[in-house]
Amino acid sequence: PAESSGPRVPLPVSVVPVGSGNGVAASLFGRGHTALSALAEIIGGKSTPIDVMQLSYEGDDEAVKTYDLHFFCWAVFADHDYITEGPMRWMGPLAKMAVAPLMVILRRTLYKGTCDFVPAPVPSSLSAKLGSGAYADPKEFPQSPLDPSMRRIEDDFWCFAVGNLKEAGGDMAATPNVLMNEGAMDILTVVKSKA
């Protein structure tokens, strides 16, 4: 997990599942909810606290802030999203979701990247899984040269995502152990050095 920084400010936001993936709606309401059932819960006053992450990119204007409450996806995930929402959108949800993953897997494109993050305490429910291949102790990564309290992942990435919600789409729990209001995010990677 990567820890968040800065004050927590409550801001009411409503989510109605109308997209093709609906990962936010699936994380908030459960898989299979419709726009009507989500609206009923919203009108009924159901609220759920959610962390929001601020993203910064090397070379970007620091005055422009980018925020996300779902997933920041890069590499294979971004390739997949570009294909499904661009050139293959005409195929419809079932066909594009079957063909696009095969295309990005067969391409095997790697992207050189660096991610600096503040390590969060590892929840006790995951501490037994550390080092088992699926979960890495964030404190084992090298220190960032920018800030010694941060850690750095630098590699050739096949996939990279920072998740705040369990569901990446309506059919995939990419970060199944993340909690949407714990003050931390999960980082999901597949890198060349570990492949």
PDB file of C-alpha atoms in Angstrom:
ATOM      1  CA  PRO A   1       0.000   0.000   0.000  1.00  0.00           C
ATOM      2  CA  ALA A   2       1.028   3.593  -0.612  1.00  0.00           C
ATOM      3  CA  GLU A   3       0.053   6.091   2.082  1.00  0.00           C
ATOM      4  CA  SER A   4      -1.874   9.266   1.346  1.00  0.00           C
ATOM      5  CA  SER A   5      -0.841  12.658   2.618  1.00  0.00           C
ATOM      6  CA  GLY A   6      -2.647  15.884   3.334  1.00  0.00           C
ATOM      7  CA  PRO A   7      -5.936  16.649   5.025  1.00  0.00           C
ATOM      8  CA  ARG A   8      -9.060  14.625   4.443  1.00  0.00           C
ATOM      9  CA  VAL A   9     -11.881  16.839   3.209  1.00  0.00           C
ATOM     10  CA  PRO A  10     -15.400  15.372   2.940  1.00  0.00           C
ATOM     11  CA  LEU A  11     -17.013  16.062  -0.440  1.00  0.00           C
ATOM     12  CA  PRO A  12     -20.270  14.346  -1.462  1.00  0.00           C
ATOM     13  CA  VAL A  13     -20.139  12.688  -4.900  1.00  0.00           C
ATOM     14  CA  SER A  14     -22.705  10.355  -6.488  1.00  0.00           C
ATOM     15  CA  VAL A  15     -21.870   7.461  -8.809  1.00  0.00           C
ATOM     16  CA  VAL A  16     -24.400   5.995 -11.227  1.00  0.00           C
ATOM     17  CA  PRO A  17     -23.276   2.926 -13.252  1.00  0.00           C
ATOM     18  CA  VAL A  18     -23.677   3.845 -16.909  1.00  0.00           C
ATOM     19  CA  GLY A  19     -20.231   3.058 -18.373  1.00  0.00           C
ATOM     20  CA  SER A  20     -19.017  -0.131 -20.011  1.00  0.00           C
ATOM     21  CA  GLY A  21     -16.842  -1.279 -17.092  1.00  0.00           C
ATOM     22  CA  ASN A  22     -18.451   0.285 -14.019  1.00  0.00           C
ATOM     23  CA  GLY A  23     -15.587  -0.510 -11.635  1.00  0.00           C
ATOM     24  CA  VAL A  24     -16.503   2.349  -9.307  1.00  0.00           C
ATOM     25  CA  ALA A  25     -20.162   1.348  -9.183  1.00  0.00           C
ATOM     26  CA  ALA A  26     -19.274  -2.343  -8.710  1.00  0.00           C
ATOM     27  CA  SER A  27     -16.975  -1.417  -5.800  1.00  0.00           C
ATOM     28  CA  LEU A  28     -19.585   0.835  -4.169  1.00  0.00           C
ATOM     29  CA  PHE A  29     -22.816  -1.070  -4.786  1.00  0.00           C
ATOM     30  CA  GLY A  30     -21.699  -4.602  -5.715  1.00  0.00           C
ATOM     31  CA  ARG A  31     -21.609  -6.285  -9.110  1.00  0.00           C
ATOM     32  CA  GLY A  32     -24.784  -6.299 -11.161  1.00  0.00           C
ATOM     33  CA  HIS A  33     -26.320  -3.070  -9.868  1.00  0.00           C
ATOM     34  CA  THR A  34     -28.250  -1.053 -12.389  1.00  0.00           C
ATOM     35  CA  ALA A  35     -28.485   2.708 -12.734  1.00  0.00           C
ATOM     36  CA  LEU A  36     -31.952   2.560 -11.124  1.00  0.00           C
ATOM     37  CA  SER A  37     -30.846   0.542  -8.096  1.00  0.00           C
ATOM     38  CA  ALA A  38     -27.838   2.837  -7.593  1.00  0.00           C
ATOM     39  CA  LEU A  39     -30.074   5.920  -7.835  1.00  0.00           C
ATOM     40  CA  ALA A  40     -32.410   4.385  -5.240  1.00  0.00           C
ATOM     41  CA  GLU A  41     -29.499   3.975  -2.827  1.00  0.00           C
ATOM     42  CA  ILE A  42     -28.282   7.518  -3.502  1.00  0.00           C
ATOM     43  CA  ILE A  43     -31.766   9.008  -3.025  1.00  0.00           C
ATOM     44  CA  GLY A  44     -32.119   6.861   0.099  1.00  0.00           C
ATOM     45  CA  GLY A  45     -29.113   8.664   1.549  1.00  0.00           C
ATOM     46  CA  LYS A  46     -26.533   5.876   1.441  1.00  0.00           C
ATOM     47  CA  SER A  47     -23.052   7.345   1.645  1.00  0.00           C
ATOM     48  CA  THR A  48     -19.643   5.700   1.681  1.00  0.00           C
ATOM     49  CA  PRO A  49     -16.391   7.520   2.522  1.00  0.00           C
ATOM     50  CA  ILE A  50     -13.749   7.140  -0.218  1.00  0.00           C
ATOM     51  CA  ASP A  51     -10.110   8.215  -0.335  1.00  0.00           C
ATOM     52  CA  VAL A  52      -9.035  10.390  -3.255  1.00  0.00           C
ATOM     53  CA  MET A  53      -5.500  10.321  -4.659  1.00  0.00           C
ATOM     54  CA  GLN A  54      -3.677  13.263  -6.172  1.00  0.00           C
ATOM     55  CA  LEU A  55      -1.471  12.387  -9.130  1.00  0.00           C
ATOM     56  CA  SER A  56       1.568  14.294 -10.312  1.00  0.00           C
ATOM     57  CA  TYR A  57       3.597  13.682 -13.418  1.00  0.00           C
ATOM     58  CA  GLU A  58       7.189  14.634 -14.096  1.00  0.00           C
ATOM     59  CA  GLY A  59       7.303  17.794 -16.168  1.00  0.00           C
ATOM     60  CA  ASP A  60       3.660  18.768 -15.560  1.00  0.00           C
ATOM     61  CA  ASP A  61       2.609  22.206 -14.361  1.00  0.00           C
ATOM     62  CA  GLU A  62       2.383  21.931 -10.560  1.00  0.00           C
ATOM     63  CA  ALA A  63      -0.544  24.380 -10.534  1.00  0.00           C
ATOM     64  CA  VAL A  64      -2.718  21.839 -12.387  1.00  0.00           C
ATOM     65  CA  LYS A  65      -3.910  19.121 -10.017  1.00  0.00           C
ATOM     66  CA  THR A  66      -5.211  15.723 -11.140  1.00  0.00           C
ATOM     67  CA  TYR A  67      -7.305  13.595  -8.778  1.00  0.00           C
ATOM     68  CA  ASP A  68      -8.671  10.057  -8.935  1.00  0.00           C
ATOM     69  CA  LEU A  69     -10.738   7.930  -6.575  1.00  0.00           C
ATOM     70  CA  HIS A  70     -10.712   4.687  -8.553  1.00  0.00           C
ATOM     71  CA  PHE A  71      -7.602   3.504 -10.417  1.00  0.00           C
ATOM     72  CA  PHE A  72      -4.597   5.116 -11.991  1.00  0.00           C
ATOM     73  CA  CYS A  73      -3.645   2.715 -14.779  1.00  0.00           C
ATOM     74  CA  TRP A  74      -0.591   2.712 -16.987  1.00  0.00           C
ATOM     75  CA  ALA A  75       1.189   0.367 -19.412  1.00  0.00           C
ATOM     76  CA  VAL A  76      -0.898  -2.708 -20.378  1.00  0.00           C
ATOM     77  CA  PHE A  77      -3.999  -1.355 -18.601  1.00  0.00           C
ATOM     78  CA  ALA A  78      -3.816   1.927 -20.519  1.00  0.00           C
ATOM     79  CA  ASP A  79      -3.200   0.025 -23.781  1.00  0.00           C
ATOM     80  CA  HIS A  80      -6.275  -2.118 -23.065  1.00  0.00           C
ATOM     81  CA  ASP A  81      -8.467   0.875 -22.223  1.00  0.00           C
ATOM     82  CA  TYR A  82      -7.339   2.752 -25.323  1.00  0.00           C
ATOM     83  CA  ILE A  83      -8.182  -0.214 -27.567  1.00  0.00           C
ATOM     84  CA  THR A  84     -11.563  -0.970 -25.951  1.00  0.00           C
ATOM     85  CA  GLU A  85     -12.742   2.634 -25.792  1.00  0.00           C
ATOM     86  CA  GLY A  86     -11.286   3.677 -29.163  1.00  0.00           C
ATOM     87  CA  PRO A  87     -10.707   1.412 -32.168  1.00  0.00           C
ATOM     88  CA  MET A  88     -12.782  -1.526 -30.793  1.00  0.00           C
ATOM     89  CA  ARG A  89     -15.689   0.352 -29.229  1.00  0.00           C
ATOM     90  CA  TRP A  90     -17.885  -0.542 -32.228  1.00  0.00           C
ATOM     91  CA  MET A  91     -17.533  -4.268 -31.382  1.00  0.00           C
ATOM     92  CA  GLY A  92     -19.767  -4.035 -28.319  1.00  0.00           C
ATOM     93  CA  PRO A  93     -18.843  -4.969 -24.738  1.00  0.00           C
ATOM     94  CA  LEU A  94     -18.520  -8.752 -25.049  1.00  0.00           C
ATOM     95  CA  ALA A  95     -16.400  -8.926 -28.192  1.00  0.00           C
ATOM     96  CA  LYS A  96     -14.078  -6.058 -27.301  1.00  0.00           C
ATOM     97  CA  MET A  97     -13.514  -7.417 -23.783  1.00  0.00           C
ATOM     98  CA  ALA A  98     -12.524 -10.784 -25.276  1.00  0.00           C
ATOM     99  CA  VAL A  99     -10.260  -9.511 -28.080  1.00  0.00           C
ATOM    100  CA  ALA A 100      -8.488  -6.559 -26.420  1.00  0.00           C
ATOM    101  CA  PRO A 101      -6.850  -8.559 -23.588  1.00  0.00           C
ATOM    102  CA  LEU A 102      -5.454 -11.043 -26.112  1.00  0.00           C
ATOM    103  CA  MET A 103      -4.033  -8.208 -28.194  1.00  0.00           C
ATOM    104  CA  VAL A 104      -2.225  -6.507 -25.298  1.00  0.00           C
ATOM    105  CA  ILE A 105      -0.918  -9.814 -23.914  1.00  0.00           C
ATOM    106  CA  LEU A 106       0.466 -10.864 -27.291  1.00  0.00           C
ATOM    107  CA  ARG A 107       2.143  -7.466 -27.813  1.00  0.00           C
ATOM    108  CA  ARG A 108       4.197  -7.888 -24.607  1.00  0.00           C
ATOM    109  CA  THR A 109       5.041  -4.162 -24.619  1.00  0.00           C
ATOM    110  CA  LEU A 110       7.199  -2.938 -21.712  1.00  0.00           C
ATOM    111  CA  TYR A 111       7.327   0.666 -20.510  1.00  0.00           C
ATOM    112  CA  LYS A 112      10.262   2.115 -18.590  1.00  0.00           C
ATOM    113  CA  GLY A 113       8.973   3.916 -15.539  1.00  0.00           C
ATOM    114  CA  THR A 114       9.577   5.172 -12.023  1.00  0.00           C
ATOM    115  CA  CYS A 115       7.119   5.419  -9.149  1.00  0.00           C
ATOM    116  CA  ASP A 116       7.965   7.105  -5.848  1.00  0.00           C
ATOM    117  CA  PHE A 117       5.525   6.402  -3.021  1.00  0.00           C
ATOM    118  CA  VAL A 118       5.116   6.791   0.733  1.00  0.00           C
ATOM    119  CA  PRO A 119       4.848   3.298   2.243  1.00  0.00           C
ATOM    120  CA  ALA A 120       1.791   2.699   4.383  1.00  0.00           C
ATOM    121  CA  PRO A 121       1.666   0.288   7.312  1.00  0.00           C
ATOM    122  CA  VAL A 122       0.827  -3.212   6.111  1.00  0.00           C
ATOM    123  CA  PRO A 123      -2.526  -4.417   7.495  1.00  0.00           C
ATOM    124  CA  SER A 124      -2.201  -7.406   9.828  1.00  0.00           C
ATOM    125  CA  SER A 125      -4.450  -9.426   7.503  1.00  0.00           C
ATOM    126  CA  LEU A 126      -1.751  -9.171   4.791  1.00  0.00           C
ATOM    127  CA  SER A 127       1.412  -9.360   6.881  1.00  0.00           C
ATOM    128  CA  ALA A 128       1.512 -13.181   6.673  1.00  0.00           C
ATOM    129  CA  LYS A 129       1.385 -12.982   2.858  1.00  0.00           C
ATOM    130  CA  LEU A 130       4.397 -10.632   2.499  1.00  0.00           C
ATOM    131  CA  GLY A 131       7.210 -12.083   0.439  1.00  0.00           C
ATOM    132  CA  SER A 132       4.991 -14.871  -0.905  1.00  0.00           C
ATOM    133  CA  GLY A 133       5.187 -13.448  -4.420  1.00  0.00           C
ATOM    134  CA  ALA A 134       1.814 -11.736  -4.403  1.00  0.00           C
ATOM    135  CA  TYR A 135       2.603  -9.067  -1.822  1.00  0.00           C
ATOM    136  CA  ALA A 136       5.831  -7.167  -1.247  1.00  0.00           C
ATOM    137  CA  ASP A 137       6.713  -5.284   1.913  1.00  0.00           C
ATOM    138  CA  PRO A 138       6.816  -1.656   0.722  1.00  0.00           C
ATOM    139  CA  LYS A 139       9.725  -0.904   3.069  1.00  0.00           C
ATOM    140  CA  GLU A 140      11.922  -3.363   1.140  1.00  0.00           C
ATOM    141  CA  PHE A 141      11.995  -1.096  -1.916  1.00  0.00           C
ATOM    142  CA  PRO A 142      14.963   1.301  -2.195  1.00  0.00           C
ATOM    143  CA  GLN A 143      14.628   4.837  -0.875  1.00  0.00           C
ATOM    144  CA  SER A 144      13.680   7.535  -3.353  1.00  0.00           C
ATOM    145  CA  PRO A 145      16.505   9.992  -4.033  1.00  0.00           C
ATOM    146  CA  LEU A 146      13.860  12.753  -3.926  1.00  0.00           C
ATOM    147  CA  ASP A 147      12.730  12.080  -0.357  1.00  0.00           C
ATOM    148  CA  PRO A 148      14.144   9.463   2.069  1.00  0.00           C
ATOM    149  CA  SER A 149      10.667   8.824   3.549  1.00  0.00           C
ATOM    150  CA  MET A 150       9.517   7.610   0.124  1.00  0.00           C
ATOM    151  CA  ARG A 151      10.309   4.355  -1.653  1.00  0.00           C
ATOM    152  CA  ARG A 152      10.984   3.843  -5.362  1.00  0.00           C
ATOM    153  CA  ILE A 153       9.930   1.256  -7.934  1.00  0.00           C
ATOM    154  CA  GLU A 154      11.957   1.680 -11.124  1.00  0.00           C
ATOM    155  CA  ASP A 155      11.776  -0.958 -13.834  1.00  0.00           C
ATOM    156  CA  ASP A 156      10.411  -1.962 -17.217  1.00  0.00           C
ATOM    157  CA  PHE A 157       6.688  -2.321 -16.478  1.00  0.00           C
ATOM    158  CA  TRP A 158       4.243  -4.553 -18.282  1.00  0.00           C
ATOM    159  CA  CYS A 159       1.467  -3.382 -15.988  1.00  0.00           C
ATOM    160  CA  PHE A 160       1.208  -0.672 -13.378  1.00  0.00           C
ATOM    161  CA  ALA A 161      -1.851   0.484 -11.456  1.00  0.00           C
ATOM    162  CA  VAL A 162      -2.628   2.285  -8.234  1.00  0.00           C
ATOM    163  CA  GLY A 163      -5.952   1.092  -6.887  1.00  0.00           C
ATOM    164  CA  ASN A 164      -8.247   2.623  -4.306  1.00  0.00           C
ATOM    165  CA  LEU A 165     -11.246   0.375  -5.015  1.00  0.00           C
ATOM    166  CA  LYS A 166     -11.397  -3.420  -5.326  1.00  0.00           C
ATOM    167  CA  GLU A 167     -13.035  -3.578  -8.751  1.00  0.00           C
ATOM    168  CA  ALA A 168     -11.044  -2.383 -11.780  1.00  0.00           C
ATOM    169  CA  GLY A 169     -14.127  -3.030 -13.906  1.00  0.00           C
ATOM    170  CA  GLY A 170     -17.432  -4.687 -13.282  1.00  0.00           C
ATOM    171  CA  ASP A 171     -15.780  -8.096 -13.712  1.00  0.00           C
ATOM    172  CA  MET A 172     -12.291  -7.894 -12.183  1.00  0.00           C
ATOM    173  CA  ALA A 173     -11.153  -7.342  -8.584  1.00  0.00           C
ATOM    174  CA  ALA A 174      -7.619  -6.151  -9.400  1.00  0.00           C
ATOM    175  CA  THR A 175      -6.796  -5.024  -5.850  1.00  0.00           C
ATOM    176  CA  PRO A 176      -9.031  -7.283  -3.747  1.00  0.00           C
ATOM    177  CA  ASN A 177      -7.537  -6.331  -0.355  1.00  0.00           C
ATOM    178  CA  VAL A 178      -7.668  -2.542  -0.672  1.00  0.00           C
ATOM    179  CA  LEU A 179     -10.098  -0.613   1.512  1.00  0.00           C
ATOM    180  CA  MET A 180     -11.620   2.484  -0.046  1.00  0.00           C
ATOM    181  CA  ASN A 181     -11.311   4.601   3.089  1.00  0.00           C
ATOM    182  CA  GLU A 182      -8.113   3.458   4.810  1.00  0.00           C
ATOM    183  CA  GLY A 183      -5.921   6.408   3.789  1.00  0.00           C
ATOM    184  CA  ALA A 184      -3.781   4.195   1.520  1.00  0.00           C
ATOM    185  CA  MET A 185      -3.802   2.753  -2.005  1.00  0.00           C
ATOM    186  CA  ASP A 186      -2.580  -0.589  -3.385  1.00  0.00           C
ATOM    187  CA  ILE A 187       0.085  -0.613  -6.093  1.00  0.00           C
ATOM    188  CA  LEU A 188      -0.213  -3.437  -8.629  1.00  0.00           C
ATOM    189  CA  THR A 189       2.767  -4.151 -10.888  1.00  0.00           C
ATOM    190  CA  VAL A 190       4.216  -6.713 -13.247  1.00  0.00           C
ATOM    191  CA  VAL A 191       7.802  -5.797 -14.044  1.00  0.00           C
ATOM    192  CA  LYS A 192      10.504  -7.276 -16.280  1.00  0.00           C
ATOM    193  CA  SER A 193      12.937  -7.891 -13.399  1.00  0.00           C
ATOM    194  CA  LYS A 194      10.364 -10.167 -11.661  1.00  0.00           C
ATOM    195  CA  ALA A 195       8.981 -11.908 -14.754  1.00  0.00           C
TER     196      ALA A 195
END
